[in-house]
Amino acid sequence: MSEKTEKPTAKKLRDAREKGQVAKSQEINATVQIGVILLWLIATGPSLQQGLTDTITATLDAVNLPLHTAMNQITGRIALLMMHFIFTLAGILVVSITLIGMLQTGFLFAPGALKVSADKINPISNLKNMFSMRSLFDLVKMLFKVSVLGLTFAYLIKRYAASFAHLPQAPIVTGMAVCVQLAQWMWMILLAVTAVFSIADYAVQHRQTMKQLMMSREDIKQEYKNSEGNPEIKHRRREMHREVQSGSLAGKVAKSSVVVRNPTHIAVCLHYAAEETPLPMVLEYGRGARALHIVALAEAHGIPVVEHIPLARALIRYTQPGDYIPESLLEPVAQVLGMIQKQLAQQDEGEDDDAEA
């Protein structure tokens, strides 16, 4: 069986996305939730404190009232408190989690992820998942959080033990202020810990997803063969054939100083002549099958082809055919052109030496 050593193609990534197989971290969602709750506590702290104080005071005052009257009074205050604070917080959390989910994966609706597969209900597969590295990471993460929060709570209790001892004699408003302040401190610690884990978790998720989507060279060849029957691919190939026949594509490739490629996915034609252009210029580029055609034409015309993955990706991302090279890419482009000129000079010297001999 071929070893999966190649990065996933754009089609592979699209197919995986349609199945819901994208890198996403639940820790990021948890961090956002904790951050929103902390901001909510800070923003509503005084009013929340006052609302809780009024509710407790009303409950104590209701002790001497008839049961029916006391229940109505207490229930009404609790309902108002929940509507004012809890429901508002719940709405904010729903909106924030929806937004952070879209930031992680974009607008994603993947019906394929809802399908029941044999692996999902296979007890052996589920048992393996229970003892996977992912499960171990989750266990360590949970234990670390509990430990940090436990130590923090113990430190605060010990540090302010004298103050807590006087709380029963203090007014209710003072007790509520202390509780709200304590909750804010605990939430800040939890936010810091969760934020660190969310970064690590997303990195692990992204690495695992890319590893699962890795392809062998045979996979890439098979994908290309399967795409032969795609009407869009056929249409694009006919357009490309007409371009080659008309000479427009072949002419641009022949005029190029160098073709920068990303092995099989991207090819960019660069042209630079000091007497013609003030800066290097992008003449043409292509992806997939078009990129392979450009490379083939370049080799047929004797145009140097350089494999430079980061530069090829940056060129196709930040430029269009006919654009001059942006300032941020001048240095790597100059290095490629300088390398080509040096190679050509060495070839000329070799030919001169052969002629003299």
mmCIF file of C-alpha atoms in Angstrom:
data_model
loop_
_atom_site.group_PDB
_atom_site.id
_atom_site.type_symbol
_atom_site.label_atom_id
_atom_site.label_comp_id
_atom_site.label_asym_id
_atom_site.label_seq_id
_atom_site.Cartn_x
_atom_site.Cartn_y
_atom_site.Cartn_z
ATOM 1 C CA MET A 1 0.000 0.000 0.000
ATOM 2 C CA SER A 2 1.339 3.424 -0.977
ATOM 3 C CA GLU A 3 2.537 5.676 1.791
ATOM 4 C CA LYS A 4 0.480 8.806 2.331
ATOM 5 C CA THR A 5 3.164 11.479 2.082
ATOM 6 C CA GLU A 6 1.401 14.166 0.016
ATOM 7 C CA LYS A 7 -0.618 17.077 1.348
ATOM 8 C CA PRO A 8 -4.354 16.935 0.543
ATOM 9 C CA THR A 9 -5.464 18.525 -2.699
ATOM 10 C CA ALA A 10 -8.038 21.314 -2.861
ATOM 11 C CA LYS A 11 -10.677 18.782 -3.943
ATOM 12 C CA LYS A 12 -9.822 16.499 -1.028
ATOM 13 C CA LEU A 13 -10.191 19.429 1.384
ATOM 14 C CA ARG A 14 -13.528 20.429 -0.200
ATOM 15 C CA ASP A 15 -14.860 16.881 0.043
ATOM 16 C CA ALA A 16 -13.731 16.619 3.665
ATOM 17 C CA ARG A 17 -15.425 19.928 4.460
ATOM 18 C CA GLU A 18 -18.702 18.690 2.953
ATOM 19 C CA LYS A 19 -18.476 15.738 5.337
ATOM 20 C CA GLY A 20 -17.824 18.051 8.279
ATOM 21 C CA GLN A 21 -14.204 16.928 8.609
ATOM 22 C CA VAL A 22 -12.597 20.249 9.460
ATOM 23 C CA ALA A 23 -10.288 21.384 12.236
ATOM 24 C CA LYS A 24 -12.273 22.885 15.075
ATOM 25 C CA SER A 25 -11.687 23.155 18.797
ATOM 26 C CA GLN A 26 -14.293 22.897 21.509
ATOM 27 C CA GLU A 27 -11.788 24.561 23.820
ATOM 28 C CA ILE A 28 -12.062 27.755 21.778
ATOM 29 C CA ASN A 29 -15.834 27.663 22.253
ATOM 30 C CA ALA A 30 -15.310 27.134 25.985
ATOM 31 C CA THR A 31 -12.854 30.050 26.131
ATOM 32 C CA VAL A 32 -15.344 32.340 24.407
ATOM 33 C CA GLN A 33 -18.133 31.253 26.764
ATOM 34 C CA ILE A 34 -15.990 31.887 29.837
ATOM 35 C CA GLY A 35 -14.827 35.239 28.447
ATOM 36 C CA VAL A 36 -18.409 36.317 27.733
ATOM 37 C CA ILE A 37 -19.533 35.275 31.228
ATOM 38 C CA LEU A 38 -16.609 37.165 32.783
ATOM 39 C CA LEU A 39 -17.448 40.324 30.838
ATOM 40 C CA TRP A 40 -21.064 39.867 31.809
ATOM 41 C CA LEU A 41 -20.086 39.548 35.485
ATOM 42 C CA ILE A 42 -17.971 42.697 35.285
ATOM 43 C CA ALA A 43 -20.629 44.681 33.417
ATOM 44 C CA THR A 44 -23.598 43.567 35.507
ATOM 45 C CA GLY A 45 -21.754 43.016 38.813
ATOM 46 C CA PRO A 46 -23.291 45.957 40.722
ATOM 47 C CA SER A 47 -26.841 45.399 39.443
ATOM 48 C CA LEU A 48 -26.553 41.619 39.918
ATOM 49 C CA GLN A 49 -25.316 42.170 43.443
ATOM 50 C CA GLN A 50 -28.227 44.507 44.157
ATOM 51 C CA GLY A 51 -30.742 42.114 42.624
ATOM 52 C CA LEU A 52 -29.502 39.164 44.691
ATOM 53 C CA THR A 53 -29.452 41.323 47.820
ATOM 54 C CA ASP A 54 -33.053 42.469 47.249
ATOM 55 C CA THR A 55 -34.178 38.891 46.586
ATOM 56 C CA ILE A 56 -32.560 37.560 49.789
ATOM 57 C CA THR A 57 -33.940 40.478 51.800
ATOM 58 C CA ALA A 58 -37.425 39.892 50.390
ATOM 59 C CA THR A 59 -37.156 36.185 51.214
ATOM 60 C CA LEU A 60 -36.224 36.935 54.817
ATOM 61 C CA ASP A 61 -39.015 39.502 55.100
ATOM 62 C CA ALA A 62 -41.513 36.979 53.727
ATOM 63 C CA VAL A 63 -41.005 34.643 56.690
ATOM 64 C CA ASN A 64 -43.801 36.377 58.650
ATOM 65 C CA LEU A 65 -46.181 36.646 55.674
ATOM 66 C CA PRO A 66 -48.921 34.136 54.788
ATOM 67 C CA LEU A 67 -47.592 31.234 52.696
ATOM 68 C CA HIS A 68 -49.513 32.193 49.525
ATOM 69 C CA THR A 69 -48.413 35.842 49.708
ATOM 70 C CA ALA A 70 -44.826 34.889 50.522
ATOM 71 C CA MET A 71 -44.642 32.434 47.592
ATOM 72 C CA ASN A 72 -45.988 35.020 45.123
ATOM 73 C CA GLN A 73 -43.557 37.657 46.346
ATOM 74 C CA ILE A 74 -40.498 35.397 46.254
ATOM 75 C CA THR A 75 -41.417 33.669 42.959
ATOM 76 C CA GLY A 76 -42.030 37.012 41.267
ATOM 77 C CA ARG A 77 -38.667 38.411 42.342
ATOM 78 C CA ILE A 78 -36.789 35.259 41.273
ATOM 79 C CA ALA A 79 -38.549 35.242 37.886
ATOM 80 C CA LEU A 80 -37.656 38.905 37.280
ATOM 81 C CA LEU A 81 -34.067 38.253 38.324
ATOM 82 C CA MET A 82 -33.782 35.305 35.913
ATOM 83 C CA MET A 83 -35.369 37.191 33.028
ATOM 84 C CA HIS A 84 -33.122 40.169 33.556
ATOM 85 C CA PHE A 85 -29.841 38.322 33.981
ATOM 86 C CA ILE A 86 -29.936 34.635 33.069
ATOM 87 C CA PHE A 87 -31.946 34.890 29.837
ATOM 88 C CA THR A 88 -29.883 37.873 28.701
ATOM 89 C CA LEU A 89 -26.669 35.953 29.342
ATOM 90 C CA ALA A 90 -28.032 32.884 27.534
ATOM 91 C CA GLY A 91 -28.863 34.961 24.454
ATOM 92 C CA ILE A 92 -25.413 36.551 24.399
ATOM 93 C CA LEU A 93 -23.779 33.119 24.757
ATOM 94 C CA VAL A 94 -25.771 31.657 21.852
ATOM 95 C CA VAL A 95 -24.799 34.549 19.566
ATOM 96 C CA SER A 96 -21.126 34.485 20.588
ATOM 97 C CA ILE A 97 -20.792 30.690 20.173
ATOM 98 C CA THR A 98 -22.442 30.864 16.746
ATOM 99 C CA LEU A 99 -20.038 33.592 15.641
ATOM 100 C CA ILE A 100 -16.914 31.843 16.935
ATOM 101 C CA GLY A 101 -18.029 28.635 15.238
ATOM 102 C CA MET A 102 -18.326 30.483 11.925
ATOM 103 C CA LEU A 103 -14.906 32.062 12.452
ATOM 104 C CA GLN A 104 -13.366 28.617 12.979
ATOM 105 C CA THR A 105 -15.002 26.767 10.081
ATOM 106 C CA GLY A 106 -16.862 29.386 8.059
ATOM 107 C CA PHE A 107 -20.526 28.830 7.214
ATOM 108 C CA LEU A 108 -20.572 25.045 7.290
ATOM 109 C CA PHE A 109 -23.561 22.768 6.796
ATOM 110 C CA ALA A 110 -22.419 19.190 6.384
ATOM 111 C CA PRO A 111 -25.276 16.666 6.058
ATOM 112 C CA GLY A 112 -22.643 13.962 5.589
ATOM 113 C CA ALA A 113 -21.553 14.400 9.193
ATOM 114 C CA LEU A 114 -25.075 13.433 10.353
ATOM 115 C CA LYS A 115 -25.028 10.053 8.636
ATOM 116 C CA VAL A 116 -24.672 7.046 10.919
ATOM 117 C CA SER A 117 -21.601 5.038 9.974
ATOM 118 C CA ALA A 118 -20.597 1.564 11.092
ATOM 119 C CA ASP A 119 -17.538 2.997 12.862
ATOM 120 C CA LYS A 120 -19.683 5.266 15.029
ATOM 121 C CA ILE A 121 -21.683 2.332 16.435
ATOM 122 C CA ASN A 122 -18.834 -0.174 16.410
ATOM 123 C CA PRO A 123 -17.962 -0.907 20.079
ATOM 124 C CA ILE A 124 -14.376 -1.832 19.184
ATOM 125 C CA SER A 125 -13.810 1.500 17.383
ATOM 126 C CA ASN A 126 -15.407 3.375 20.260
ATOM 127 C CA LEU A 127 -13.209 1.496 22.737
ATOM 128 C CA LYS A 128 -10.116 2.503 20.747
ATOM 129 C CA ASN A 129 -11.267 6.146 20.793
ATOM 130 C CA MET A 130 -11.626 5.975 24.584
ATOM 131 C CA PHE A 131 -7.929 5.135 24.900
ATOM 132 C CA SER A 132 -6.628 7.348 22.104
ATOM 133 C CA MET A 133 -4.128 10.197 22.476
ATOM 134 C CA ARG A 134 -7.027 12.600 22.103
ATOM 135 C CA SER A 135 -8.775 11.081 25.134
ATOM 136 C CA LEU A 136 -5.537 11.249 27.121
ATOM 137 C CA PHE A 137 -5.131 14.925 26.174
ATOM 138 C CA ASP A 138 -8.719 15.635 27.308
ATOM 139 C CA LEU A 139 -8.115 13.846 30.614
ATOM 140 C CA VAL A 140 -4.903 15.775 31.305
ATOM 141 C CA LYS A 141 -6.644 19.012 30.370
ATOM 142 C CA MET A 142 -9.569 18.363 32.720
ATOM 143 C CA LEU A 143 -7.305 17.338 35.631
ATOM 144 C CA PHE A 144 -5.126 20.421 35.123
ATOM 145 C CA LYS A 145 -8.144 22.737 35.116
ATOM 146 C CA VAL A 146 -9.595 21.155 38.256
ATOM 147 C CA SER A 147 -6.200 21.341 39.977
ATOM 148 C CA VAL A 148 -5.627 24.996 39.098
ATOM 149 C CA LEU A 149 -9.133 26.019 40.140
ATOM 150 C CA GLY A 150 -8.898 23.991 43.363
ATOM 151 C CA LEU A 151 -5.559 25.534 44.298
ATOM 152 C CA THR A 152 -6.814 29.021 43.417
ATOM 153 C CA PHE A 153 -9.950 28.582 45.505
ATOM 154 C CA ALA A 154 -7.922 27.206 48.421
ATOM 155 C CA TYR A 155 -5.512 30.142 48.196
ATOM 156 C CA LEU A 156 -8.331 32.704 48.186
ATOM 157 C CA ILE A 157 -10.070 31.041 51.110
ATOM 158 C CA LYS A 158 -6.813 30.945 53.093
ATOM 159 C CA ARG A 159 -5.791 34.470 52.078
ATOM 160 C CA TYR A 160 -9.122 36.028 53.052
ATOM 161 C CA ALA A 161 -10.137 33.612 55.819
ATOM 162 C CA ALA A 162 -10.392 36.416 58.371
ATOM 163 C CA SER A 163 -12.703 38.433 56.134
ATOM 164 C CA PHE A 164 -14.884 35.399 55.376
ATOM 165 C CA ALA A 165 -15.209 34.664 59.097
ATOM 166 C CA HIS A 166 -16.963 38.007 59.613
ATOM 167 C CA LEU A 167 -19.374 37.602 56.701
ATOM 168 C CA PRO A 168 -22.227 36.119 58.811
ATOM 169 C CA GLN A 169 -22.256 39.322 60.883
ATOM 170 C CA ALA A 170 -21.896 41.603 57.850
ATOM 171 C CA PRO A 171 -24.824 43.129 55.959
ATOM 172 C CA ILE A 172 -26.232 41.093 53.101
ATOM 173 C CA VAL A 173 -24.989 43.604 50.543
ATOM 174 C CA THR A 174 -21.430 43.103 51.778
ATOM 175 C CA GLY A 175 -21.722 39.328 51.493
ATOM 176 C CA MET A 176 -23.040 39.620 47.945
ATOM 177 C CA ALA A 177 -20.199 41.963 46.980
ATOM 178 C CA VAL A 178 -17.628 39.454 48.273
ATOM 179 C CA CYS A 179 -19.304 36.557 46.409
ATOM 180 C CA VAL A 180 -19.431 38.482 43.132
ATOM 181 C CA GLN A 181 -15.795 39.536 43.491
ATOM 182 C CA LEU A 182 -14.748 35.952 44.283
ATOM 183 C CA ALA A 183 -16.639 34.677 41.220
ATOM 184 C CA GLN A 184 -14.866 37.218 39.006
ATOM 185 C CA TRP A 185 -11.426 36.170 40.270
ATOM 186 C CA MET A 186 -12.181 32.471 39.769
ATOM 187 C CA TRP A 187 -13.512 33.158 36.283
ATOM 188 C CA MET A 188 -10.391 35.141 35.342
ATOM 189 C CA ILE A 189 -8.153 32.212 36.345
ATOM 190 C CA LEU A 190 -10.366 29.761 34.450
ATOM 191 C CA LEU A 191 -10.297 31.997 31.358
ATOM 192 C CA ALA A 192 -6.484 32.165 31.369
ATOM 193 C CA VAL A 193 -6.118 28.380 31.707
ATOM 194 C CA THR A 194 -8.741 27.625 29.059
ATOM 195 C CA ALA A 195 -7.226 30.126 26.624
ATOM 196 C CA VAL A 196 -3.863 28.357 26.808
ATOM 197 C CA PHE A 197 -5.488 24.970 26.246
ATOM 198 C CA SER A 198 -7.612 26.285 23.373
ATOM 199 C CA ILE A 199 -4.485 27.269 21.415
ATOM 200 C CA ALA A 200 -2.893 23.872 22.019
ATOM 201 C CA ASP A 201 -6.154 22.064 21.266
ATOM 202 C CA TYR A 202 -6.683 23.818 17.933
ATOM 203 C CA ALA A 203 -3.095 23.062 16.903
ATOM 204 C CA VAL A 204 -3.611 19.380 17.750
ATOM 205 C CA GLN A 205 -6.964 19.280 15.931
ATOM 206 C CA HIS A 206 -5.517 20.906 12.805
ATOM 207 C CA ARG A 207 -2.526 18.554 12.782
ATOM 208 C CA GLN A 208 -4.724 15.479 13.237
ATOM 209 C CA THR A 209 -7.141 16.585 10.511
ATOM 210 C CA MET A 210 -4.335 17.211 8.015
ATOM 211 C CA LYS A 211 -2.756 13.878 8.936
ATOM 212 C CA GLN A 212 -6.044 12.065 8.329
ATOM 213 C CA LEU A 213 -6.419 13.751 4.925
ATOM 214 C CA MET A 214 -2.869 13.020 3.716
ATOM 215 C CA MET A 215 -2.760 11.367 0.292
ATOM 216 C CA SER A 216 -0.453 9.021 -1.569
ATOM 217 C CA ARG A 217 0.758 9.777 -5.085
ATOM 218 C CA GLU A 218 -1.611 7.068 -6.318
ATOM 219 C CA ASP A 219 -4.511 8.825 -4.574
ATOM 220 C CA ILE A 220 -3.662 12.071 -6.379
ATOM 221 C CA LYS A 221 -3.405 10.270 -9.722
ATOM 222 C CA GLN A 222 -6.718 8.499 -9.129
ATOM 223 C CA GLU A 223 -8.389 11.771 -8.153
ATOM 224 C CA TYR A 224 -7.113 13.347 -11.359
ATOM 225 C CA LYS A 225 -8.439 10.406 -13.402
ATOM 226 C CA ASN A 226 -11.816 10.628 -11.689
ATOM 227 C CA SER A 227 -11.999 14.320 -12.491
ATOM 228 C CA GLU A 228 -11.588 13.525 -16.201
ATOM 229 C CA GLY A 229 -15.316 12.893 -16.443
ATOM 230 C CA ASN A 230 -16.258 16.115 -14.668
ATOM 231 C CA PRO A 231 -18.088 18.431 -17.131
ATOM 232 C CA GLU A 232 -16.443 21.519 -15.608
ATOM 233 C CA ILE A 233 -12.987 19.976 -16.018
ATOM 234 C CA LYS A 234 -13.760 19.041 -19.608
ATOM 235 C CA HIS A 235 -14.990 22.572 -20.346
ATOM 236 C CA ARG A 236 -11.887 24.113 -18.776
ATOM 237 C CA ARG A 237 -9.660 21.726 -20.731
ATOM 238 C CA ARG A 238 -11.323 22.729 -24.012
ATOM 239 C CA GLU A 239 -10.769 26.415 -23.133
ATOM 240 C CA MET A 240 -7.148 25.690 -22.333
ATOM 241 C CA HIS A 241 -6.718 23.821 -25.611
ATOM 242 C CA ARG A 242 -8.107 26.798 -27.528
ATOM 243 C CA GLU A 243 -5.709 29.120 -25.679
ATOM 244 C CA VAL A 244 -2.759 26.923 -26.565
ATOM 245 C CA GLN A 245 -3.891 26.650 -30.173
ATOM 246 C CA SER A 246 -4.393 30.401 -30.469
ATOM 247 C CA GLY A 247 -0.912 30.966 -29.075
ATOM 248 C CA SER A 248 -1.992 33.261 -26.223
ATOM 249 C CA LEU A 249 -1.005 30.905 -23.422
ATOM 250 C CA ALA A 250 2.005 29.500 -25.267
ATOM 251 C CA GLY A 251 3.137 33.022 -26.136
ATOM 252 C CA LYS A 252 3.003 34.174 -22.520
ATOM 253 C CA VAL A 253 4.869 31.106 -21.330
ATOM 254 C CA ALA A 254 7.510 31.554 -24.054
ATOM 255 C CA LYS A 255 7.967 35.188 -23.009
ATOM 256 C CA SER A 256 8.458 34.244 -19.341
ATOM 257 C CA SER A 257 11.788 34.593 -17.604
ATOM 258 C CA VAL A 258 10.929 31.793 -15.205
ATOM 259 C CA VAL A 259 7.970 29.629 -14.162
ATOM 260 C CA VAL A 260 7.531 29.234 -10.401
ATOM 261 C CA ARG A 261 5.632 26.120 -9.440
ATOM 262 C CA ASN A 262 4.162 24.277 -6.476
ATOM 263 C CA PRO A 263 4.817 20.687 -7.657
ATOM 264 C CA THR A 264 1.438 19.803 -9.190
ATOM 265 C CA HIS A 265 -1.059 22.443 -8.083
ATOM 266 C CA ILE A 266 0.236 25.886 -9.087
ATOM 267 C CA ALA A 267 2.392 27.410 -11.844
ATOM 268 C CA VAL A 268 3.137 31.149 -12.208
ATOM 269 C CA CYS A 269 4.846 32.759 -15.217
ATOM 270 C CA LEU A 270 7.156 35.657 -14.298
ATOM 271 C CA HIS A 271 8.752 38.068 -16.740
ATOM 272 C CA TYR A 272 11.476 40.593 -16.069
ATOM 273 C CA ALA A 273 13.606 42.605 -18.470
ATOM 274 C CA ALA A 274 15.276 45.742 -17.138
ATOM 275 C CA GLU A 275 14.718 47.598 -20.418
ATOM 276 C CA GLU A 276 11.001 46.668 -20.559
ATOM 277 C CA THR A 277 9.576 46.480 -17.049
ATOM 278 C CA PRO A 278 10.546 48.434 -13.930
ATOM 279 C CA LEU A 279 9.605 45.426 -11.789
ATOM 280 C CA PRO A 280 9.051 41.703 -12.379
ATOM 281 C CA MET A 281 5.583 41.022 -13.767
ATOM 282 C CA VAL A 282 3.134 38.124 -13.558
ATOM 283 C CA LEU A 283 2.234 37.136 -17.130
ATOM 284 C CA GLU A 284 0.009 34.158 -16.399
ATOM 285 C CA TYR A 285 -0.758 31.522 -13.803
ATOM 286 C CA GLY A 286 -2.770 28.361 -13.455
ATOM 287 C CA ARG A 287 -3.972 25.745 -11.013
ATOM 288 C CA GLY A 288 -4.302 21.997 -11.358
ATOM 289 C CA ALA A 289 -4.405 20.795 -14.965
ATOM 290 C CA ARG A 290 -3.694 24.297 -16.251
ATOM 291 C CA ALA A 291 -0.570 24.471 -14.085
ATOM 292 C CA LEU A 292 0.666 21.188 -15.576
ATOM 293 C CA HIS A 293 0.093 22.577 -19.094
ATOM 294 C CA ILE A 294 2.066 25.730 -18.255
ATOM 295 C CA VAL A 295 4.977 23.656 -16.931
ATOM 296 C CA ALA A 296 4.896 21.430 -20.033
ATOM 297 C CA LEU A 297 4.924 24.484 -22.323
ATOM 298 C CA ALA A 298 7.773 26.038 -20.322
ATOM 299 C CA GLU A 299 9.864 22.888 -20.627
ATOM 300 C CA ALA A 300 9.093 22.707 -24.352
ATOM 301 C CA HIS A 301 10.277 26.320 -24.821
ATOM 302 C CA GLY A 302 13.317 25.882 -22.575
ATOM 303 C CA ILE A 303 11.989 28.284 -19.930
ATOM 304 C CA PRO A 304 13.474 27.614 -16.453
ATOM 305 C CA VAL A 305 11.011 26.010 -14.038
ATOM 306 C CA VAL A 306 11.692 26.544 -10.322
ATOM 307 C CA GLU A 307 9.861 24.739 -7.526
ATOM 308 C CA HIS A 308 9.236 27.263 -4.735
ATOM 309 C CA ILE A 309 6.071 26.366 -2.820
ATOM 310 C CA PRO A 310 5.699 29.444 -0.539
ATOM 311 C CA LEU A 311 6.426 31.883 -3.379
ATOM 312 C CA ALA A 312 4.064 30.143 -5.810
ATOM 313 C CA ARG A 313 1.253 30.245 -3.263
ATOM 314 C CA ALA A 314 1.897 33.894 -2.396
ATOM 315 C CA LEU A 315 2.018 34.941 -6.060
ATOM 316 C CA ILE A 316 -1.253 33.276 -6.948
ATOM 317 C CA ARG A 317 -2.879 34.682 -3.817
ATOM 318 C CA TYR A 318 -1.782 38.300 -4.034
ATOM 319 C CA THR A 319 -1.427 38.964 -7.767
ATOM 320 C CA GLN A 320 -3.327 38.758 -11.047
ATOM 321 C CA PRO A 321 -1.956 38.291 -14.595
ATOM 322 C CA GLY A 322 -0.522 41.638 -15.688
ATOM 323 C CA ASP A 323 0.310 42.776 -12.150
ATOM 324 C CA TYR A 324 3.751 43.860 -11.028
ATOM 325 C CA ILE A 325 5.196 41.978 -8.078
ATOM 326 C CA PRO A 326 4.127 43.528 -4.738
ATOM 327 C CA GLU A 327 6.839 44.927 -2.511
ATOM 328 C CA SER A 328 6.449 42.091 0.018
ATOM 329 C CA LEU A 329 7.463 39.524 -2.630
ATOM 330 C CA LEU A 330 10.307 41.442 -4.288
ATOM 331 C CA GLU A 331 13.050 39.770 -2.267
ATOM 332 C CA PRO A 332 12.087 36.110 -2.930
ATOM 333 C CA VAL A 333 11.369 36.872 -6.604
ATOM 334 C CA ALA A 334 14.747 38.636 -6.927
ATOM 335 C CA GLN A 335 16.438 35.579 -5.394
ATOM 336 C CA VAL A 336 14.774 33.266 -7.929
ATOM 337 C CA LEU A 337 15.652 35.527 -10.871
ATOM 338 C CA GLY A 338 19.211 35.899 -9.591
ATOM 339 C CA MET A 339 19.567 32.137 -9.307
ATOM 340 C CA ILE A 340 18.306 31.694 -12.891
ATOM 341 C CA GLN A 341 20.700 34.349 -14.228
ATOM 342 C CA LYS A 342 23.598 32.690 -12.391
ATOM 343 C CA GLN A 343 22.711 29.298 -13.870
ATOM 344 C CA LEU A 344 22.474 30.771 -17.382
ATOM 345 C CA ALA A 345 25.841 32.501 -16.929
ATOM 346 C CA GLN A 346 27.439 29.234 -15.813
ATOM 347 C CA GLN A 347 25.964 27.463 -18.834
ATOM 348 C CA ASP A 348 27.372 30.158 -21.145
ATOM 349 C CA GLU A 349 30.813 29.807 -19.566
ATOM 350 C CA GLY A 350 30.642 26.046 -20.003
ATOM 351 C CA GLU A 351 29.747 26.415 -23.669
ATOM 352 C CA ASP A 352 32.624 28.873 -24.192
ATOM 353 C CA ASP A 353 35.066 26.448 -22.553
ATOM 354 C CA ASP A 354 33.826 23.625 -24.782
ATOM 355 C CA ALA A 355 34.238 25.829 -27.869
ATOM 356 C CA GLU A 356 37.817 26.760 -26.921
ATOM 357 C CA ALA A 357 38.673 23.132 -26.283
#
